[in-house]
Structures are given as C-alpha cells and as structure tokens.
mmCIF file of C-alpha atoms in Angstrom:
data_model
loop_
_atom_site.group_PDB
_atom_site.id
_atom_site.type_symbol
_atom_site.label_atom_id
_atom_site.label_comp_id
_atom_site.label_asym_id
_atom_site.label_seq_id
_atom_site.Cartn_x
_atom_site.Cartn_y
_atom_site.Cartn_z
ATOM 1 C CA MET N 1 -20.193 180.341 62.229
ATOM 2 C CA LEU N 2 -22.260 180.304 59.043
ATOM 3 C CA THR N 3 -25.224 182.706 58.985
ATOM 4 C CA PRO N 4 -28.593 181.727 57.470
ATOM 5 C CA GLN N 5 -27.574 183.953 54.533
ATOM 6 C CA GLY N 6 -24.557 181.682 53.916
ATOM 7 C CA VAL N 7 -21.933 184.140 55.162
ATOM 8 C CA PRO N 8 -19.022 182.669 57.130
ATOM 9 C CA PHE N 9 -17.732 184.518 60.188
ATOM 10 C CA SER N 10 -14.717 183.108 62.035
ATOM 11 C CA TRP N 11 -14.322 183.469 65.768
ATOM 12 C CA ASN N 12 -10.757 183.661 66.962
ATOM 13 C CA GLY N 13 -10.986 181.358 69.962
ATOM 14 C CA GLU N 14 -11.201 183.306 73.181
ATOM 15 C CA ALA N 15 -9.892 186.565 71.662
ATOM 16 C CA ARG N 16 -11.887 189.702 72.377
ATOM 17 C CA ASN N 17 -12.653 190.935 68.898
ATOM 18 C CA ILE N 18 -16.016 192.686 69.200
ATOM 19 C CA VAL N 19 -16.101 196.462 69.536
ATOM 20 C CA PHE N 20 -18.896 198.777 70.658
ATOM 21 C CA THR N 21 -19.280 202.516 70.103
ATOM 22 C CA SER N 22 -21.578 205.050 71.720
ATOM 23 C CA LEU N 23 -21.885 208.713 72.613
ATOM 24 C CA TRP N 24 -21.777 207.700 76.279
ATOM 25 C CA ASP N 25 -18.525 208.719 78.002
ATOM 26 C CA ASN N 26 -17.419 205.159 78.747
ATOM 27 C CA TRP N 27 -17.362 204.040 75.072
ATOM 28 C CA PRO N 28 -15.424 205.305 72.059
ATOM 29 C CA THR N 29 -17.628 207.269 69.631
ATOM 30 C CA SER N 30 -15.982 205.531 66.692
ATOM 31 C CA VAL N 31 -13.565 202.741 65.909
ATOM 32 C CA THR N 32 -11.576 201.983 62.772
ATOM 33 C CA VAL N 33 -10.635 198.435 61.761
ATOM 34 C CA PRO N 34 -7.775 198.080 59.258
ATOM 35 C CA VAL N 35 -8.435 195.763 56.294
ATOM 36 C CA GLY N 36 -5.766 196.347 53.604
ATOM 37 C CA VAL N 37 -7.011 193.953 50.892
ATOM 38 C CA ALA N 38 -9.329 194.061 47.875
ATOM 39 C CA GLY N 39 -12.499 192.047 47.509
ATOM 40 C CA GLU N 40 -15.897 192.059 45.850
ATOM 41 C CA ALA N 41 -18.151 192.425 48.884
ATOM 42 C CA LEU N 42 -17.931 193.074 52.597
ATOM 43 C CA TRP N 43 -20.292 191.413 55.061
ATOM 44 C CA MET N 44 -20.734 192.906 58.525
ATOM 45 C CA LEU N 45 -22.261 191.451 61.662
ATOM 46 C CA ILE N 46 -23.653 194.431 63.597
ATOM 47 C CA CYS N 47 -25.626 194.575 66.828
ATOM 48 C CA GLY N 48 -26.507 197.037 69.540
ATOM 49 C CA SER N 49 -29.235 198.968 71.247
ATOM 50 C CA THR N 50 -31.773 201.429 69.922
ATOM 51 C CA ASN N 51 -35.229 202.576 70.940
ATOM 52 C CA PRO N 52 -38.402 203.902 69.302
ATOM 53 C CA MET N 53 -37.253 207.516 69.774
ATOM 54 C CA GLN N 54 -34.260 206.778 67.511
ATOM 55 C CA CYS N 55 -36.299 205.330 64.608
ATOM 56 C CA HIS N 56 -35.986 206.755 61.111
ATOM 57 C CA ILE N 57 -32.719 208.572 61.918
ATOM 58 C CA ALA N 58 -29.159 207.344 61.472
ATOM 59 C CA ASN N 59 -28.072 205.745 64.751
ATOM 60 C CA ALA N 60 -24.598 205.065 63.362
ATOM 61 C CA VAL N 61 -22.652 205.020 60.120
ATOM 62 C CA VAL N 62 -20.205 202.487 58.687
ATOM 63 C CA THR N 63 -17.605 204.103 56.431
ATOM 64 C CA LEU N 64 -15.486 202.126 53.981
ATOM 65 C CA ARG N 65 -12.191 203.793 53.019
ATOM 66 C CA TYR N 66 -10.269 202.713 49.926
ATOM 67 C CA ALA N 67 -6.561 202.971 49.139
ATOM 68 C CA ASN N 68 -7.193 205.774 46.611
ATOM 69 C CA GLY N 69 -8.966 207.929 49.229
ATOM 70 C CA GLU N 70 -12.539 207.174 48.123
ATOM 71 C CA GLU N 71 -15.132 206.595 50.829
ATOM 72 C CA ASN N 72 -18.480 204.819 50.812
ATOM 73 C CA SER N 73 -20.826 204.830 53.774
ATOM 74 C CA LEU N 74 -23.842 202.935 55.063
ATOM 75 C CA ALA N 75 -26.136 204.652 57.580
ATOM 76 C CA LEU N 76 -27.676 202.337 60.189
ATOM 77 C CA VAL N 77 -31.290 203.473 60.421
ATOM 78 C CA PRO N 78 -33.920 201.628 62.467
ATOM 79 C CA PRO N 79 -36.134 199.933 61.440
ATOM 80 C CA PHE N 80 -34.853 199.832 57.841
ATOM 81 C CA ASN N 81 -31.492 198.081 58.281
ATOM 82 C CA TYR N 82 -30.816 198.145 62.020
ATOM 83 C CA TRP N 83 -32.867 196.535 64.785
ATOM 84 C CA ALA N 84 -31.990 196.337 68.464
ATOM 85 C CA LEU N 85 -29.902 193.425 69.738
ATOM 86 C CA CYS N 86 -32.864 192.379 71.886
ATOM 87 C CA PRO N 87 -36.550 192.937 71.172
ATOM 88 C CA LEU N 88 -37.931 196.250 72.396
ATOM 89 C CA GLY N 89 -38.825 195.982 76.068
ATOM 90 C CA ALA N 90 -42.525 196.017 76.840
ATOM 91 C CA GLN N 91 -43.448 194.934 80.324
ATOM 92 C CA PRO N 92 -47.101 194.921 81.362
ATOM 93 C CA ASN N 93 -46.935 197.247 84.350
ATOM 94 C CA SER N 94 -49.994 199.459 83.973
ATOM 95 C CA ALA N 95 -53.484 198.702 85.166
ATOM 96 C CA GLY N 96 -55.363 197.008 82.356
ATOM 97 C CA GLN N 97 -52.265 196.407 80.187
ATOM 98 C CA ASP N 98 -52.426 193.044 78.482
ATOM 99 C CA GLU N 99 -49.863 190.575 79.817
ATOM 100 C CA ASN N 100 -49.238 189.543 76.198
ATOM 101 C CA SER N 101 -48.180 193.059 75.207
ATOM 102 C CA ARG N 102 -45.881 192.760 72.252
ATOM 103 C CA SER N 103 -42.290 193.800 72.601
ATOM 104 C CA ASP N 104 -40.930 193.825 69.064
ATOM 105 C CA TYR N 105 -41.743 194.914 65.545
ATOM 106 C CA ASN N 106 -44.777 193.143 64.119
ATOM 107 C CA TYR N 107 -45.583 193.217 60.410
ATOM 108 C CA GLY N 108 -49.257 192.631 61.193
ATOM 109 C CA THR N 109 -49.606 195.993 62.934
ATOM 110 C CA ASP N 110 -46.417 197.932 62.059
ATOM 111 C CA ALA N 111 -46.144 197.297 58.302
ATOM 112 C CA PHE N 112 -46.866 200.974 57.562
ATOM 113 C CA CYS N 113 -43.513 202.006 59.083
ATOM 114 C CA LEU N 114 -41.343 198.943 58.407
ATOM 115 C CA PRO N 115 -39.345 198.043 55.298
ATOM 116 C CA SER N 116 -41.136 195.615 52.980
ATOM 117 C CA VAL N 117 -38.645 192.920 54.014
ATOM 118 C CA SER N 118 -37.077 192.800 57.469
ATOM 119 C CA PRO N 119 -33.307 193.350 57.561
ATOM 120 C CA PRO N 120 -31.250 190.158 57.421
ATOM 121 C CA ALA N 121 -30.391 188.974 60.898
ATOM 122 C CA VAL N 122 -28.854 186.060 62.719
ATOM 123 C CA ASN N 123 -30.149 184.665 65.997
ATOM 124 C CA LEU N 124 -27.387 184.725 68.608
ATOM 125 C CA GLY N 125 -29.410 183.043 71.332
ATOM 126 C CA ALA N 126 -32.557 183.563 73.334
ATOM 127 C CA ASN N 127 -33.766 187.133 72.847
ATOM 128 C CA CYS N 128 -30.558 188.127 71.052
ATOM 129 C CA ARG N 129 -29.842 188.948 67.379
ATOM 130 C CA ALA N 130 -27.427 190.745 65.068
ATOM 131 C CA MET N 131 -27.907 192.317 61.646
ATOM 132 C CA VAL N 132 -26.073 190.751 58.685
ATOM 133 C CA LEU N 133 -25.359 193.681 56.346
ATOM 134 C CA ASN N 134 -23.322 193.816 53.175
ATOM 135 C CA ARG N 135 -21.810 196.267 50.724
ATOM 136 C CA ARG N 136 -20.391 195.664 47.264
ATOM 137 C CA LEU N 137 -16.838 196.915 47.100
ATOM 138 C CA ARG N 138 -15.130 198.980 44.399
ATOM 139 C CA PRO N 139 -13.672 196.532 41.852
ATOM 140 C CA GLY N 140 -9.892 196.299 41.993
ATOM 141 C CA LEU N 141 -9.486 198.802 44.844
ATOM 142 C CA ARG N 142 -7.927 197.811 48.142
ATOM 143 C CA LEU N 143 -10.233 198.406 51.096
ATOM 144 C CA GLU N 144 -8.014 200.154 53.636
ATOM 145 C CA SER N 145 -10.355 200.303 56.619
ATOM 146 C CA VAL N 146 -13.865 200.104 58.006
ATOM 147 C CA THR N 147 -15.019 202.709 60.548
ATOM 148 C CA LEU N 148 -18.079 202.384 62.787
ATOM 149 C CA GLU N 149 -19.263 205.678 64.290
ATOM 150 C CA THR N 150 -22.265 206.189 66.569
ATOM 151 C CA LEU N 151 -24.367 209.265 65.751
ATOM 152 C CA SER N 152 -27.410 209.083 68.063
ATOM 153 C CA GLN N 153 -27.802 209.589 71.792
ATOM 154 C CA ASP N 154 -28.822 206.669 74.010
ATOM 155 C CA VAL N 155 -27.616 203.894 71.679
ATOM 156 C CA VAL N 156 -24.677 201.489 71.708
ATOM 157 C CA VAL N 157 -23.650 199.971 68.363
ATOM 158 C CA GLY N 158 -21.333 196.986 67.989
ATOM 159 C CA LEU N 159 -19.257 195.519 65.192
ATOM 160 C CA MET N 160 -19.083 191.786 65.806
ATOM 161 C CA GLY N 161 -17.387 190.661 62.627
ATOM 162 C CA LEU N 162 -16.268 191.439 59.090
ATOM 163 C CA THR N 163 -16.045 188.969 56.220
ATOM 164 C CA LEU N 164 -14.421 189.996 52.948
ATOM 165 C CA MET N 165 -15.779 188.007 50.034
ATOM 166 C CA ARG N 166 -13.749 187.378 46.911
ATOM 167 C CA GLY N 167 -15.005 185.941 43.621
ATOM 168 C CA LEU N 168 -18.784 186.321 43.906
#
C-alpha cells in the first residue's frame, strides 16, 4: 500500500499484524514492537477511537527507544495529530434536529479549535481512516523499539504499520 503522502506500508498476506491498546480490561494498555535497525525517519499508520471529551489531551503516546537508552515520544492529541478511525457519530434523534447534522470536524465551523492543517490521513474505506504520522530519527543510532501506550479512558488506539525510511 502506498499512502497519498508517498509512504509505503507492506501487508504480510493474511498475518495478523495490527495491535490495539486501551485502558479497558480486554486490551493491553501498551505494546512494544522491536525494530533493531537505524534509519532517518519512522512512519506510523495509527488509528483508533476517541471522542469530544478526550480532545486536547494526550489519548496515547508513542515512545521511540534507541540502542543508547535515549527515548523520544510523540503524544497523540485530538484534534491536532489524532482523529478517530470513523467520523464522530451524530445521529439526528432529537425533535427538530437537522437530518444533515454533521458528524465530523469541519474547518468552516471548527477552525478555532483545529490545527491550521488537518493531520495527514489515509482513507481505509467507507467511513474509515488512519493517521499517517512520522518522526525523524536520531542519526546513526539504532532504533531498538517502538511502544504505543494508551493514556485516556474510553479510547482504543491501534498501530497498523511501521515503515523505517533510509536515505531521505
């Protein structure tokens, strides 16, 4: 798969290689993926759930650990760099509610609380998307692992893929 941003992600046939984390009892709160190689940048395909009550706070954090013990982290904060897998649910179910009630962020009305540019995303199908996030890596240092940890209640956060870029 090649994202609109030009990032390749490989799917390993029928293998189950997507992991989700949550504070719910039936999910792990964090997961660590071993990497063990150096590169110039790391691209991540991340998806999951969130809701308006979880906006402007870190829903999860991705931590990069290097061979020398250094760590670098990226907080996933809606609506800045993390949007829900599916648009926010708005069903017209109240008397007088417009049947065309919007169900997702809208720059026409929500620009005051949204980033100036929406986070990069890839469409995974009807009503389904994932964020395409990246981090520059420490030059010459081996990236040992990537950890995804959920921090907020009522959310599920998934790591769908990692692509290590060399020679930018």
